[in-house]
GROMACS .gro file of C-alpha atoms in nm:
model
  168
    1MET     CA    1   0.422   3.721   0.592
    2ALA     CA    2   0.447   3.647   0.221
    3LYS     CA    3   0.596   3.318   0.112
    4ILE     CA    4   0.922   3.364  -0.080
    5THR     CA    5   0.973   3.152  -0.390
    6PRO     CA    6   1.333   3.102  -0.502
    7ALA     CA    7   1.408   3.229  -0.853
    8ASP     CA    8   1.499   2.885  -0.990
    9VAL     CA    9   1.156   2.736  -0.919
   10GLU     CA   10   0.999   2.879  -1.235
   11SER     CA   11   1.271   2.740  -1.462
   12THR     CA   12   1.272   2.391  -1.305
   13GLU     CA   13   1.062   2.126  -1.475
   14ALA     CA   14   0.846   1.914  -1.244
   15TYR     CA   15   0.932   1.598  -1.434
   16ASP     CA   16   1.243   1.484  -1.614
   17PRO     CA   17   1.247   1.134  -1.765
   18LEU     CA   18   1.541   0.943  -1.625
   19THR     CA   19   1.733   0.637  -1.729
   20CYS     CA   20   1.778   0.522  -1.368
   21THR     CA   21   1.525   0.248  -1.298
   22HIS     CA   22   1.520   0.317  -0.924
   23THR     CA   23   1.455   0.688  -0.961
   24ALA     CA   24   1.194   0.642  -1.232
   25LEU     CA   25   1.003   0.390  -1.019
   26ARG     CA   26   1.022   0.610  -0.708
   27VAL     CA   27   0.888   0.912  -0.897
   28ALA     CA   28   0.609   0.700  -1.049
   29SER     CA   29   0.532   0.551  -0.709
   30ARG     CA   30   0.501   0.895  -0.550
   31GLN     CA   31   0.268   1.005  -0.831
   32LEU     CA   32   0.048   0.696  -0.794
   33THR     CA   33   0.048   0.723  -0.414
   34GLN     CA   34  -0.077   1.081  -0.437
   35LEU     CA   35  -0.349   0.980  -0.684
   36TYR     CA   36  -0.466   0.694  -0.460
   37ASP     CA   37  -0.445   0.906  -0.143
   38ASP     CA   38  -0.663   1.172  -0.305
   39ALA     CA   39  -0.911   0.919  -0.447
   40LEU     CA   40  -0.943   0.724  -0.122
   41ALA     CA   41  -0.967   1.026   0.110
   42ALA     CA   42  -1.348   1.003   0.116
   43SER     CA   43  -1.315   0.660   0.282
   44GLY     CA   44  -1.102   0.809   0.558
   45LEU     CA   45  -0.806   0.592   0.461
   46THR     CA   46  -0.471   0.668   0.303
   47SER     CA   47  -0.345   0.441   0.026
   48GLY     CA   48  -0.109   0.273   0.274
   49GLN     CA   49  -0.389   0.214   0.523
   50ALA     CA   50  -0.612   0.088   0.241
   51LEU     CA   51  -0.354  -0.175   0.151
   52LEU     CA   52  -0.332  -0.282   0.514
   53VAL     CA   53  -0.709  -0.317   0.576
   54ALA     CA   54  -0.752  -0.491   0.238
   55ARG     CA   55  -0.491  -0.750   0.335
   56ILE     CA   56  -0.650  -0.799   0.678
   57ASP     CA   57  -0.986  -0.850   0.506
   58GLU     CA   58  -0.834  -1.083   0.246
   59LEU     CA   59  -0.671  -1.297   0.518
   60GLY     CA   60  -0.990  -1.356   0.715
   61GLY     CA   61  -0.990  -1.046   0.932
   62ALA     CA   62  -1.359  -0.951   0.895
   63PRO     CA   63  -1.522  -0.870   1.230
   64SER     CA   64  -1.645  -1.229   1.278
   65GLY     CA   65  -1.320  -1.384   1.155
   66THR     CA   66  -1.007  -1.498   1.331
   67GLY     CA   67  -0.784  -1.252   1.150
   68PRO     CA   68  -0.428  -1.306   1.033
   69SER     CA   69  -0.143  -1.323   1.278
   70LEU     CA   70   0.071  -1.011   1.272
   71GLN     CA   71   0.358  -1.227   1.146
   72ALA     CA   72   0.152  -1.359   0.851
   73LEU     CA   73   0.029  -1.009   0.773
   74ALA     CA   74   0.382  -0.869   0.777
   75LYS     CA   75   0.496  -1.151   0.548
   76ARG     CA   76   0.210  -1.082   0.300
   77LEU     CA   77   0.300  -0.712   0.299
   78SER     CA   78   0.676  -0.782   0.272
   79ILE     CA   79   0.751  -0.558   0.572
   80GLN     CA   80   0.912  -0.602   0.911
   81ILE     CA   81   0.684  -0.667   1.208
   82SER     CA   82   0.795  -0.338   1.368
   83ALA     CA   83   0.683  -0.146   1.058
   84LEU     CA   84   0.351  -0.331   1.064
   85THR     CA   85   0.281  -0.252   1.429
   86HIS     CA   86   0.369   0.113   1.360
   87ALA     CA   87   0.128   0.120   1.061
   88LEU     CA   88  -0.149  -0.044   1.265
   89ARG     CA   89  -0.140   0.214   1.547
   90PRO     CA   90  -0.357   0.482   1.380
   91LEU     CA   91  -0.604   0.218   1.259
   92VAL     CA   92  -0.636   0.079   1.612
   93ARG     CA   93  -0.657   0.430   1.760
   94ASP     CA   94  -0.936   0.523   1.517
   95GLY     CA   95  -1.133   0.206   1.595
   96LEU     CA   96  -1.093   0.042   1.253
   97VAL     CA   97  -0.874  -0.252   1.355
   98GLU     CA   98  -0.837  -0.451   1.675
   99VAL     CA   99  -0.522  -0.640   1.765
  100VAL     CA  100  -0.633  -0.942   1.966
  101VAL     CA  101  -0.454  -1.223   2.141
  102ASP     CA  102  -0.492  -1.561   1.970
  103ALA     CA  103  -0.735  -1.787   2.156
  104ASN     CA  104  -0.503  -2.090   2.130
  105ASP     CA  105  -0.162  -1.930   2.174
  106ARG     CA  106  -0.139  -1.617   2.384
  107ARG     CA  107   0.200  -1.533   2.232
  108VAL     CA  108   0.034  -1.472   1.893
  109LYS     CA  109  -0.147  -1.148   1.812
  110ARG     CA  110  -0.402  -1.120   1.531
  111ALA     CA  111  -0.546  -0.825   1.338
  112VAL     CA  112  -0.923  -0.804   1.294
  113LEU     CA  113  -1.134  -0.533   1.134
  114THR     CA  114  -1.403  -0.375   1.347
  115GLU     CA  115  -1.751  -0.317   1.202
  116GLN     CA  116  -1.647   0.044   1.131
  117GLY     CA  117  -1.323  -0.078   0.975
  118LEU     CA  118  -1.511  -0.317   0.749
  119LYS     CA  119  -1.752  -0.040   0.647
  120GLN     CA  120  -1.462   0.192   0.553
  121THR     CA  121  -1.282  -0.093   0.378
  122ARG     CA  122  -1.589  -0.161   0.161
  123GLN     CA  123  -1.615   0.211   0.080
  124MET     CA  124  -1.245   0.216  -0.006
  125TYR     CA  125  -1.283  -0.079  -0.247
  126VAL     CA  126  -1.540   0.119  -0.452
  127LEU     CA  127  -1.316   0.429  -0.469
  128TRP     CA  128  -1.012   0.216  -0.546
  129GLN     CA  129  -1.191   0.039  -0.833
  130GLU     CA  130  -1.302   0.372  -0.982
  131LEU     CA  131  -0.945   0.505  -0.980
  132ASN     CA  132  -0.806   0.181  -1.122
  133GLU     CA  133  -1.051   0.207  -1.413
  134ARG     CA  134  -0.946   0.569  -1.479
  135ILE     CA  135  -0.577   0.472  -1.471
  136ASP     CA  136  -0.650   0.181  -1.710
  137ALA     CA  137  -0.825   0.422  -1.948
  138VAL     CA  138  -0.533   0.665  -1.948
  139LEU     CA  139  -0.260   0.402  -1.989
  140GLY     CA  140  -0.450   0.200  -2.246
  141GLU     CA  141  -0.568  -0.157  -2.273
  142GLY     CA  142  -0.318  -0.414  -2.147
  143THR     CA  143  -0.066  -0.158  -2.023
  144THR     CA  144  -0.166  -0.173  -1.657
  145GLU     CA  145  -0.138  -0.552  -1.662
  146GLN     CA  146   0.214  -0.517  -1.804
  147LEU     CA  147   0.301  -0.255  -1.542
  148ARG     CA  148   0.175  -0.474  -1.255
  149GLY     CA  149   0.349  -0.776  -1.405
  150LEU     CA  150   0.684  -0.597  -1.413
  151ALA     CA  151   0.633  -0.460  -1.062
  152ASN     CA  152   0.546  -0.809  -0.935
  153LEU     CA  153   0.856  -0.948  -1.105
  154VAL     CA  154   1.075  -0.695  -0.923
  155ALA     CA  155   0.894  -0.752  -0.591
  156ALA     CA  156   0.908  -1.133  -0.615
  157PRO     CA  157   1.126  -1.334  -0.378
  158GLY     CA  158   1.456  -1.411  -0.540
  159PHE     CA  159   1.473  -1.102  -0.764
  160ALA     CA  160   1.736  -0.932  -0.548
  161GLN     CA  161   1.949  -1.246  -0.532
  162LYS     CA  162   1.943  -1.275  -0.911
  163VAL     CA  163   2.043  -0.911  -0.953
  164LEU     CA  164   2.321  -0.935  -0.695
  165ALA     CA  165   2.456  -1.271  -0.817
  166ARG     CA  166   2.807  -1.249  -0.955
  167PRO     CA  167   2.833  -1.330  -1.326
  168GLU     CA  168   3.013  -1.661  -1.385
   0.00000   0.00000   0.00000
């Protein structure tokens, strides 16, 4: 059966610059996510999974390490613990991450990369760096630092309170 394309598809532009900060950032985020997903596919990780394994690695979660507690990992990622455990499931299922009980406090769970997880994380870092360099080249010198700086400003603790504060 042939796929039907509505008549208005041809006349609709794929991109329309907007003055709404939220919408502009969401559209840009989707574009960047797709670029990173495509670039990192050879590592077997999505961009979201890449962020997760990179943070586990950064916080001492190499195979011989203790690994971050799930609470510390969720805090670093600025997500709820339920979202973190949901995101970890495919990585655990695929043998890239282990969730282990803390040796000193059985109530605490920690995330640790497996040997395979560390191997894929190292492969991902190479692909990630290559894409970052291509993005830097397209945006121009200094622009990516400005972009990250603004994004970090918006993501920083306290930004929302400042925005929502009532003018005096």
